[in-house]
mmCIF file of C-alpha atoms in Angstrom:
data_model
loop_
_atom_site.group_PDB
_atom_site.id
_atom_site.type_symbol
_atom_site.label_atom_id
_atom_site.label_comp_id
_atom_site.label_asym_id
_atom_site.label_seq_id
_atom_site.Cartn_x
_atom_site.Cartn_y
_atom_site.Cartn_z
ATOM 1 C CA MET N 19 21.101 -16.670 50.350
ATOM 2 C CA ALA N 20 24.133 -18.806 51.320
ATOM 3 C CA MET N 21 26.507 -15.837 50.518
ATOM 4 C CA GLN N 22 24.393 -13.434 52.445
ATOM 5 C CA HIS N 23 24.441 -15.715 55.452
ATOM 6 C CA SER N 24 28.248 -16.158 55.148
ATOM 7 C CA LEU N 25 28.924 -12.457 55.048
ATOM 8 C CA GLU N 26 26.590 -11.973 58.064
ATOM 9 C CA MET N 27 28.251 -14.594 60.121
ATOM 10 C CA LEU N 28 31.715 -13.476 59.235
ATOM 11 C CA THR N 29 30.783 -9.845 60.180
ATOM 12 C CA LYS N 30 29.431 -10.958 63.513
ATOM 13 C CA CYS N 31 32.341 -13.354 64.243
ATOM 14 C CA LEU N 32 34.818 -10.512 63.607
ATOM 15 C CA LEU N 33 32.768 -8.160 65.875
ATOM 16 C CA LEU N 34 32.686 -10.909 68.566
ATOM 17 C CA GLU N 35 36.536 -11.243 68.369
ATOM 18 C CA PHE N 36 37.500 -7.620 68.000
ATOM 19 C CA GLY N 37 34.541 -5.646 69.332
ATOM 20 C CA ASN N 38 32.212 -5.341 72.281
ATOM 21 C CA PRO N 39 30.158 -8.571 72.617
ATOM 22 C CA ASN N 40 27.406 -6.820 74.514
ATOM 23 C CA LYS N 41 26.607 -4.659 71.477
ATOM 24 C CA LEU N 42 25.878 -7.765 69.363
ATOM 25 C CA PHE N 43 22.714 -8.471 71.371
ATOM 26 C CA ASP N 44 19.532 -6.420 71.000
ATOM 27 C CA ARG N 45 17.988 -6.375 74.469
ATOM 28 C CA ASP N 46 14.735 -4.788 73.169
ATOM 29 C CA ARG N 47 14.065 -7.646 70.779
ATOM 30 C CA ASN N 48 15.863 -10.290 72.868
ATOM 31 C CA ARG N 49 17.920 -11.559 69.961
ATOM 32 C CA SER N 50 21.172 -10.738 68.078
ATOM 33 C CA GLN N 51 21.488 -7.544 66.149
ATOM 34 C CA GLY N 52 20.556 -7.399 62.485
ATOM 35 C CA LEU N 53 23.070 -7.242 59.716
ATOM 36 C CA ARG N 54 22.698 -3.457 59.094
ATOM 37 C CA LYS N 55 23.417 -2.725 62.691
ATOM 38 C CA CYS N 56 26.490 -4.914 62.635
ATOM 39 C CA LEU N 57 27.754 -3.273 59.358
ATOM 40 C CA GLY N 58 27.635 0.039 61.284
ATOM 41 C CA LEU N 59 29.578 -1.504 64.189
ATOM 42 C CA ALA N 60 32.096 -2.968 61.798
ATOM 43 C CA ARG N 61 32.751 0.335 60.088
ATOM 44 C CA MET N 62 33.540 1.938 63.439
ATOM 45 C CA ASN N 63 35.747 -0.943 64.659
ATOM 46 C CA LYS N 64 39.452 -0.078 64.539
ATOM 47 C CA THR N 65 40.509 -3.630 63.628
ATOM 48 C CA ILE N 66 37.848 -4.430 61.061
ATOM 49 C CA LYS N 67 37.856 -1.033 59.435
ATOM 50 C CA LEU N 68 34.980 -1.946 57.074
ATOM 51 C CA THR N 69 34.791 0.803 54.384
ATOM 52 C CA PRO N 70 31.538 2.212 52.982
ATOM 53 C CA ASP N 71 32.252 0.534 49.711
ATOM 54 C CA GLU N 72 32.650 -2.866 51.414
ATOM 55 C CA ALA N 73 29.475 -2.233 53.473
ATOM 56 C CA GLY N 74 27.667 -1.453 50.255
ATOM 57 C CA ILE N 75 28.566 -4.863 48.760
ATOM 58 C CA ILE N 76 27.189 -6.701 51.804
ATOM 59 C CA ALA N 77 24.117 -4.550 51.936
ATOM 60 C CA ALA N 78 23.389 -4.986 48.227
ATOM 61 C CA ILE N 79 23.548 -8.823 48.590
ATOM 62 C CA ASP N 80 21.394 -8.554 51.691
ATOM 63 C CA GLU N 81 18.712 -6.542 49.811
ATOM 64 C CA MET N 82 18.735 -9.027 46.953
ATOM 65 C CA ARG N 83 18.345 -11.834 49.485
ATOM 66 C CA ASP N 84 15.340 -10.038 51.184
ATOM 67 C CA ALA N 85 13.642 -9.417 47.897
ATOM 68 C CA GLU N 86 14.040 -12.976 46.777
ATOM 69 C CA GLN N 87 12.823 -14.413 50.060
ATOM 70 C CA HIS N 88 9.836 -12.082 50.728
ATOM 71 C CA TRP N 89 8.823 -11.060 47.201
ATOM 72 C CA HIS N 90 9.491 -12.035 43.568
ATOM 73 C CA ASN N 91 13.003 -11.187 42.542
ATOM 74 C CA TYR N 92 15.047 -11.682 39.346
ATOM 75 C CA VAL N 93 18.843 -11.344 39.316
ATOM 76 C CA SER N 94 20.612 -11.744 36.029
ATOM 77 C CA GLU N 95 23.557 -14.044 35.585
ATOM 78 C CA GLY N 96 25.920 -11.094 35.022
ATOM 79 C CA ILE N 97 24.854 -9.143 38.222
ATOM 80 C CA LEU N 98 24.695 -12.224 40.337
ATOM 81 C CA TYR N 99 28.163 -13.383 39.277
ATOM 82 C CA HIS N 100 29.613 -9.918 39.656
ATOM 83 C CA HIS N 101 28.411 -9.666 43.204
ATOM 84 C CA LEU N 102 29.397 -13.242 44.173
ATOM 85 C CA ARG N 103 32.991 -12.620 43.062
ATOM 86 C CA ALA N 104 32.985 -9.287 44.874
ATOM 87 C CA ALA N 105 31.850 -11.056 47.952
ATOM 88 C CA VAL N 106 34.635 -13.641 47.692
ATOM 89 C CA THR N 107 37.112 -10.803 47.209
ATOM 90 C CA LEU N 108 35.799 -9.047 50.328
ATOM 91 C CA ILE N 109 35.894 -12.138 52.437
ATOM 92 C CA ASP N 110 39.485 -12.678 51.466
ATOM 93 C CA ASP N 111 40.269 -8.944 52.255
ATOM 94 C CA LEU N 112 38.618 -9.166 55.716
ATOM 95 C CA LEU N 113 40.416 -12.458 56.683
ATOM 96 C CA GLN N 114 43.699 -11.019 55.625
ATOM 97 C CA ARG N 115 43.086 -7.622 57.342
ATOM 98 C CA CYS N 116 41.811 -8.949 60.665
ATOM 99 C CA LEU N 117 43.203 -12.501 61.020
ATOM 100 C CA LYS N 118 46.316 -12.394 58.771
ATOM 101 C CA GLU N 119 44.908 -15.327 56.838
ATOM 102 C CA ARG N 120 43.848 -15.944 53.162
ATOM 103 C CA LEU N 121 40.623 -17.521 51.979
ATOM 104 C CA ALA N 122 42.640 -19.866 49.736
ATOM 105 C CA ASP N 123 44.131 -21.365 53.003
ATOM 106 C CA HIS N 124 40.621 -22.769 53.861
ATOM 107 C CA LEU N 125 38.766 -23.056 50.504
ATOM 108 C CA PRO N 126 40.075 -24.612 47.300
ATOM 109 C CA ALA N 127 39.829 -22.392 44.225
ATOM 110 C CA ARG N 128 37.876 -25.023 42.365
ATOM 111 C CA VAL N 129 34.745 -24.566 44.568
ATOM 112 C CA LEU N 130 34.627 -20.716 44.113
ATOM 113 C CA PRO N 131 31.709 -19.315 42.009
ATOM 114 C CA ILE N 132 32.203 -19.525 38.316
ATOM 115 C CA SER N 133 30.015 -18.484 35.323
ATOM 116 C CA THR N 134 29.708 -19.202 31.699
ATOM 117 C CA GLU N 135 29.628 -15.464 31.081
ATOM 118 C CA PRO N 136 32.723 -13.308 31.255
ATOM 119 C CA LEU N 137 32.741 -10.482 33.749
ATOM 120 C CA ARG N 138 31.420 -7.235 32.233
ATOM 121 C CA ASP N 139 31.525 -3.591 33.359
ATOM 122 C CA LEU N 140 28.953 -3.033 36.029
ATOM 123 C CA GLN N 141 27.515 -0.014 34.250
ATOM 124 C CA VAL N 142 27.029 -2.132 31.130
ATOM 125 C CA LEU N 143 25.121 -4.689 33.288
ATOM 126 C CA VAL N 144 22.909 -2.018 34.823
ATOM 127 C CA ASP N 145 22.202 -0.565 31.280
ATOM 128 C CA SER N 146 21.305 -3.930 30.016
ATOM 129 C CA GLU N 147 18.989 -4.676 32.997
ATOM 130 C CA PHE N 148 17.311 -1.282 32.628
ATOM 131 C CA SER N 149 16.599 -1.961 28.944
ATOM 132 C CA GLN N 150 15.078 -5.334 29.720
ATOM 133 C CA VAL N 151 12.750 -3.691 32.280
ATOM 134 C CA GLN N 152 11.703 -1.051 29.730
ATOM 135 C CA LYS N 153 10.679 -3.894 27.330
ATOM 136 C CA LEU N 154 8.805 -5.854 30.000
ATOM 137 C CA LEU N 155 6.817 -2.726 31.177
ATOM 138 C CA GLN N 156 5.654 -1.794 27.619
ATOM 139 C CA PRO N 157 1.840 -1.387 27.202
ATOM 140 C CA GLY N 158 -0.085 -4.458 26.171
ATOM 141 C CA LYS N 159 2.404 -6.957 27.694
ATOM 142 C CA ARG N 160 1.586 -9.207 30.578
ATOM 143 C CA THR N 161 5.157 -9.076 31.895
ATOM 144 C CA THR N 162 4.796 -6.412 34.579
ATOM 145 C CA PRO N 163 5.581 -8.832 37.492
ATOM 146 C CA GLU N 164 8.883 -9.843 35.877
ATOM 147 C CA GLY N 165 9.724 -6.159 35.171
ATOM 148 C CA LYS N 166 9.142 -5.321 38.844
ATOM 149 C CA ALA N 167 11.209 -8.326 39.873
ATOM 150 C CA ARG N 168 14.209 -6.864 37.966
ATOM 151 C CA ILE N 169 13.432 -3.405 39.427
ATOM 152 C CA ARG N 170 14.025 -4.903 42.899
ATOM 153 C CA THR N 171 17.490 -6.020 41.932
ATOM 154 C CA LEU N 172 18.248 -2.532 40.554
ATOM 155 C CA LEU N 173 17.016 -0.823 43.719
ATOM 156 C CA ALA N 174 19.228 -3.267 45.757
ATOM 157 C CA LEU N 175 22.182 -1.848 43.894
ATOM 158 C CA HIS N 176 21.522 1.477 45.566
ATOM 159 C CA SER N 177 23.211 0.028 48.594
ATOM 160 C CA HIS N 178 26.579 0.566 46.836
ATOM 161 C CA ALA N 179 25.899 4.353 46.868
ATOM 162 C CA ASP N 180 24.327 4.287 50.393
ATOM 163 C CA PRO N 181 24.900 1.218 52.536
ATOM 164 C CA ASP N 182 21.920 2.407 54.760
ATOM 165 C CA TYR N 183 19.450 2.483 51.823
ATOM 166 C CA ASP N 184 16.244 0.555 52.199
ATOM 167 C CA PHE N 185 13.299 0.112 49.849
ATOM 168 C CA GLY N 186 9.890 -1.367 49.774
ATOM 169 C CA GLU N 187 7.042 -1.973 47.336
ATOM 170 C CA LYS N 188 6.276 1.717 47.216
ATOM 171 C CA GLU N 189 9.676 2.462 45.701
ATOM 172 C CA VAL N 190 9.268 -0.470 43.238
ATOM 173 C CA GLU N 191 5.906 0.824 42.037
ATOM 174 C CA GLN N 192 7.286 4.390 41.725
ATOM 175 C CA VAL N 193 10.229 3.350 39.553
ATOM 176 C CA ALA N 194 7.890 1.221 37.404
ATOM 177 C CA GLN N 195 5.546 4.230 36.807
ATOM 178 C CA GLU N 196 8.518 6.481 35.924
ATOM 179 C CA ILE N 197 9.901 3.902 33.455
ATOM 180 C CA LYS N 198 6.472 3.600 31.783
ATOM 181 C CA ALA N 199 6.427 7.366 31.557
ATOM 182 C CA GLY N 200 9.634 7.118 29.349
ATOM 183 C CA LYS N 201 12.137 8.473 31.778
ATOM 184 C CA SER N 202 15.783 7.462 31.255
ATOM 185 C CA ARG N 203 17.918 5.462 33.687
ATOM 186 C CA THR N 204 19.818 8.573 34.900
ATOM 187 C CA GLU N 205 16.498 10.212 35.763
ATOM 188 C CA VAL N 206 14.999 7.126 37.463
ATOM 189 C CA LEU N 207 18.024 5.679 39.169
ATOM 190 C CA PRO N 208 20.494 8.575 39.357
ATOM 191 C CA ALA N 209 22.504 6.872 42.328
ATOM 192 C CA LEU N 210 23.509 3.952 40.068
ATOM 193 C CA THR N 211 25.589 6.259 37.787
ATOM 194 C CA ASP N 212 28.002 6.747 40.693
ATOM 195 C CA ILE N 213 29.126 3.086 41.175
ATOM 196 C CA ASN N 214 31.818 1.270 39.341
ATOM 197 C CA SER N 215 33.765 -1.951 39.647
ATOM 198 C CA VAL N 216 37.418 -2.915 39.228
ATOM 199 C CA VAL N 217 38.323 -6.346 38.044
ATOM 200 C CA SER N 218 41.856 -7.837 38.344
ATOM 201 C CA GLY N 219 43.320 -11.182 37.719
ATOM 202 C CA GLU N 220 41.886 -13.905 35.617
ATOM 203 C CA GLY N 221 40.257 -17.371 35.705
ATOM 204 C CA LEU N 222 39.677 -18.704 39.274
ATOM 205 C CA ASN N 223 41.859 -15.982 40.757
ATOM 206 C CA VAL N 224 39.805 -12.948 39.544
ATOM 207 C CA ASN N 225 39.142 -10.172 42.158
ATOM 208 C CA VAL N 226 36.200 -7.766 41.954
ATOM 209 C CA ARG N 227 35.787 -4.638 43.974
ATOM 210 C CA ILE N 228 32.772 -2.366 43.654
ATOM 211 C CA SER N 229 32.991 1.114 44.775
ATOM 212 C CA LYS N 230 31.297 4.540 44.606
ATOM 213 C CA ASN N 231 32.633 7.306 42.431
ATOM 214 C CA GLU N 232 33.467 10.574 44.054
ATOM 215 C CA GLY N 233 30.799 13.154 43.412
ATOM 216 C CA LEU N 234 31.347 16.512 41.676
ATOM 217 C CA GLU N 235 32.752 19.355 43.690
ATOM 218 C CA VAL N 236 29.992 21.474 45.194
ATOM 219 C CA LYS N 237 30.396 25.245 45.888
ATOM 220 C CA TYR N 238 27.891 27.207 47.977
ATOM 221 C CA VAL N 239 26.852 30.582 46.769
ATOM 222 C CA ASN N 240 24.872 33.342 48.420
ATOM 223 C CA ASP N 241 23.199 34.535 45.112
ATOM 224 C CA PRO N 242 20.835 31.801 43.725
ATOM 225 C CA GLU N 243 21.425 33.280 40.273
ATOM 226 C CA GLN N 244 24.986 32.253 40.399
ATOM 227 C CA ALA N 245 24.090 28.521 40.682
ATOM 228 C CA THR N 246 25.040 26.413 37.775
ATOM 229 C CA GLY N 247 22.549 23.668 38.287
ATOM 230 C CA ILE N 248 19.345 23.056 40.286
ATOM 231 C CA ARG N 249 17.707 19.734 41.108
ATOM 232 C CA LYS N 250 14.176 19.731 42.218
ATOM 233 C CA VAL N 251 13.195 17.218 44.923
ATOM 234 C CA ASP N 252 9.667 15.976 45.626
ATOM 235 C CA LEU N 253 9.503 16.317 49.419
ATOM 236 C CA ARG N 254 6.925 13.537 49.615
ATOM 237 C CA ASP N 255 9.483 11.104 48.154
ATOM 238 C CA HIS N 256 12.384 12.538 50.189
ATOM 239 C CA PHE N 257 10.560 12.402 53.587
ATOM 240 C CA ALA N 258 8.569 9.290 52.813
ATOM 241 C CA ILE N 259 9.332 7.529 56.153
ATOM 242 C CA SER N 260 6.678 7.524 58.892
ATOM 243 C CA PHE N 261 7.462 7.479 62.544
ATOM 244 C CA ASN N 262 6.560 3.893 62.908
ATOM 245 C CA ASP N 263 8.524 2.822 59.926
ATOM 246 C CA LEU N 264 11.486 4.808 61.304
ATOM 247 C CA ALA N 265 11.289 2.807 64.546
ATOM 248 C CA ASP N 266 11.282 -0.520 62.596
ATOM 249 C CA LYS N 267 14.243 0.537 60.526
ATOM 250 C CA VAL N 268 16.283 1.693 63.485
ATOM 251 C CA GLY N 269 15.252 -1.360 65.432
ATOM 252 C CA LEU N 270 13.702 0.244 68.461
ATOM 253 C CA SER N 271 10.237 0.536 69.977
ATOM 254 C CA THR N 272 8.444 3.765 69.258
ATOM 255 C CA MET N 273 8.845 4.928 72.829
ATOM 256 C CA ARG N 274 12.579 4.217 72.874
ATOM 257 C CA LEU N 275 12.832 5.861 69.503
ATOM 258 C CA SER N 276 11.211 8.977 70.857
ATOM 259 C CA ALA N 277 13.945 9.166 73.531
ATOM 260 C CA LEU N 278 16.760 8.622 70.943
ATOM 261 C CA ARG N 279 15.159 11.106 68.694
ATOM 262 C CA SER N 280 15.162 13.788 71.407
ATOM 263 C CA HIS N 281 18.875 12.951 72.150
ATOM 264 C CA ALA N 282 19.993 13.120 68.505
ATOM 265 C CA GLY N 283 17.906 16.177 67.710
ATOM 266 C CA ILE N 284 16.667 15.031 64.322
ATOM 267 C CA ASP N 285 13.379 16.977 64.694
ATOM 268 C CA SER N 286 15.289 20.302 64.462
ATOM 269 C CA ASP N 287 17.295 19.076 61.379
ATOM 270 C CA PRO N 288 15.416 20.082 58.184
ATOM 271 C CA GLU N 289 17.324 17.346 56.277
ATOM 272 C CA CYS N 290 16.025 14.699 58.598
ATOM 273 C CA ARG N 291 12.348 15.794 59.207
ATOM 274 C CA HIS N 292 9.654 17.601 57.395
ATOM 275 C CA VAL N 293 6.127 18.566 58.666
ATOM 276 C CA TRP N 294 3.104 18.995 56.332
ATOM 277 C CA SER N 295 0.121 21.015 57.571
ATOM 278 C CA PHE N 296 -3.334 20.159 56.403
ATOM 279 C CA GLY N 297 -5.445 22.718 58.170
ATOM 280 C CA LYS N 298 -5.207 21.730 61.917
ATOM 281 C CA VAL N 299 -3.730 18.370 61.091
ATOM 282 C CA GLN N 300 0.012 17.987 60.911
ATOM 283 C CA HIS N 301 1.932 14.969 59.454
ATOM 284 C CA ALA N 302 5.697 14.439 59.922
ATOM 285 C CA GLY N 303 7.882 12.495 57.466
ATOM 286 C CA TYR N 304 11.537 11.346 57.808
ATOM 287 C CA SER N 305 14.345 10.945 55.358
ATOM 288 C CA GLN N 306 17.151 8.389 54.826
ATOM 289 C CA LYS N 307 19.407 10.817 56.638
ATOM 290 C CA ALA N 308 17.295 10.408 59.731
ATOM 291 C CA ILE N 309 17.792 6.714 59.678
ATOM 292 C CA LYS N 310 21.520 7.084 59.287
ATOM 293 C CA THR N 311 21.799 9.731 62.052
ATOM 294 C CA LEU N 312 19.866 7.700 64.599
ATOM 295 C CA LYS N 313 21.826 4.522 63.861
ATOM 296 C CA GLU N 314 25.098 6.295 64.182
ATOM 297 C CA SER N 315 23.895 7.750 67.524
ATOM 298 C CA LEU N 316 22.675 4.405 68.722
ATOM 299 C CA GLU N 317 26.136 2.943 68.160
ATOM 300 C CA LYS N 318 27.735 5.654 70.402
ATOM 301 C CA VAL N 319 25.424 5.775 73.330
ATOM 302 C CA ASP N 320 24.121 3.812 76.292
ATOM 303 C CA MET N 321 20.480 3.357 75.523
ATOM 304 C CA THR N 322 19.631 2.787 79.190
ATOM 305 C CA ASN N 323 20.755 6.313 80.109
ATOM 306 C CA ILE N 324 19.150 7.781 77.039
ATOM 307 C CA TRP N 325 15.769 6.142 78.197
ATOM 308 C CA GLN N 326 16.247 7.443 81.792
ATOM 309 C CA ALA N 327 16.975 10.978 80.538
ATOM 310 C CA HIS N 328 14.573 11.369 77.542
ATOM 311 C CA ASN N 329 11.740 9.056 78.385
ATOM 312 C CA PRO N 330 8.656 10.937 76.744
ATOM 313 C CA MET N 331 6.526 9.897 79.671
ATOM 314 C CA TRP N 332 8.415 12.004 82.208
ATOM 315 C CA LYS N 333 6.547 15.222 82.924
ATOM 316 C CA GLY N 334 8.739 18.268 82.953
ATOM 317 C CA GLY N 335 11.584 16.399 81.242
ATOM 318 C CA ARG N 336 14.808 15.084 82.618
ATOM 319 C CA ASP N 337 17.062 16.015 79.589
ATOM 320 C CA ASN N 338 19.780 17.353 82.049
ATOM 321 C CA LEU N 339 20.270 13.843 83.357
ATOM 322 C CA CYS N 340 21.714 12.765 79.971
ATOM 323 C CA ILE N 341 25.505 11.972 80.193
ATOM 324 C CA GLN N 342 25.823 10.638 76.719
ATOM 325 C CA PRO N 343 27.812 12.533 74.111
ATOM 326 C CA GLY N 344 26.178 14.847 71.649
ATOM 327 C CA CYS N 345 22.941 15.419 73.431
ATOM 328 C CA ALA N 346 20.920 17.855 71.397
ATOM 329 C CA ALA N 347 18.054 18.232 73.944
ATOM 330 C CA LYS N 348 20.457 19.064 76.755
ATOM 331 C CA LYS N 349 22.206 21.581 74.553
ATOM 332 C CA ASN N 350 18.940 23.292 73.506
ATOM 333 C CA LYS N 351 18.070 23.856 77.204
ATOM 334 C CA ARG N 352 21.194 25.707 78.077
#
């Protein structure tokens, strides 16, 4: 919890120094922006230049903190130490990049996190953790709560692959059921195969950097028979986010989200929104890409103008009043 707080405060301090202070305050909620919003701002800042890998480290630690504070979480010594050392390395990198200072100038090496276990490869740690979960979820054992506690840590590691990733108890239960069904780690948690860590130095001066591997090259073909591999996706899982949940994750009221949704045009993007029809009843679900698209749009626009132009209460619409960049609603009316 202390490391998460340190990373959040450092990120906000750097944004206050090198960014727009007005964007650090959420006027809708009357409080400072959350960490995820600040990570997006830091990634766009020309001085901070936070990379997706660096944002993933902060997001993973943030997810572990949330799981520990609001649920029951278990983080192994190896994974905890790995992330604490990665966080120390990141803090040093940010101080040097933005302020031309080193962490060692302010903090003696003897107080940095240490462990009785040597640093191991991150993939080895994930494999070990997954094996422990498999044992804990075996039939006849009363260790399911501990197994789910470890699953929360594994899901938190998804943030390395996607800094905008978020999970809840529904995802924890789904992973638990798939593990009980005998599925392998690559089947249950495919995103974790794409992350690795690089360790340099030794002793108190060790540096750890966690990053995402580059994916395989993808070639689009017109003939489906030419495809070399097909992955089936359950649409209910892919578009599992309701409109109200989407508003919570983006950090807006449902009314203001409706306005931003019209501006960003996510309803017409099949990768962001899917609608199921049950007779005369329709139900819409949103994907993780919808969250990412809306957050990126929110960072670039003036929400006051978005609200004036796309307020869903206006009869007849005022989309042409929008002067913000990338307005999908205005473009569609031309």
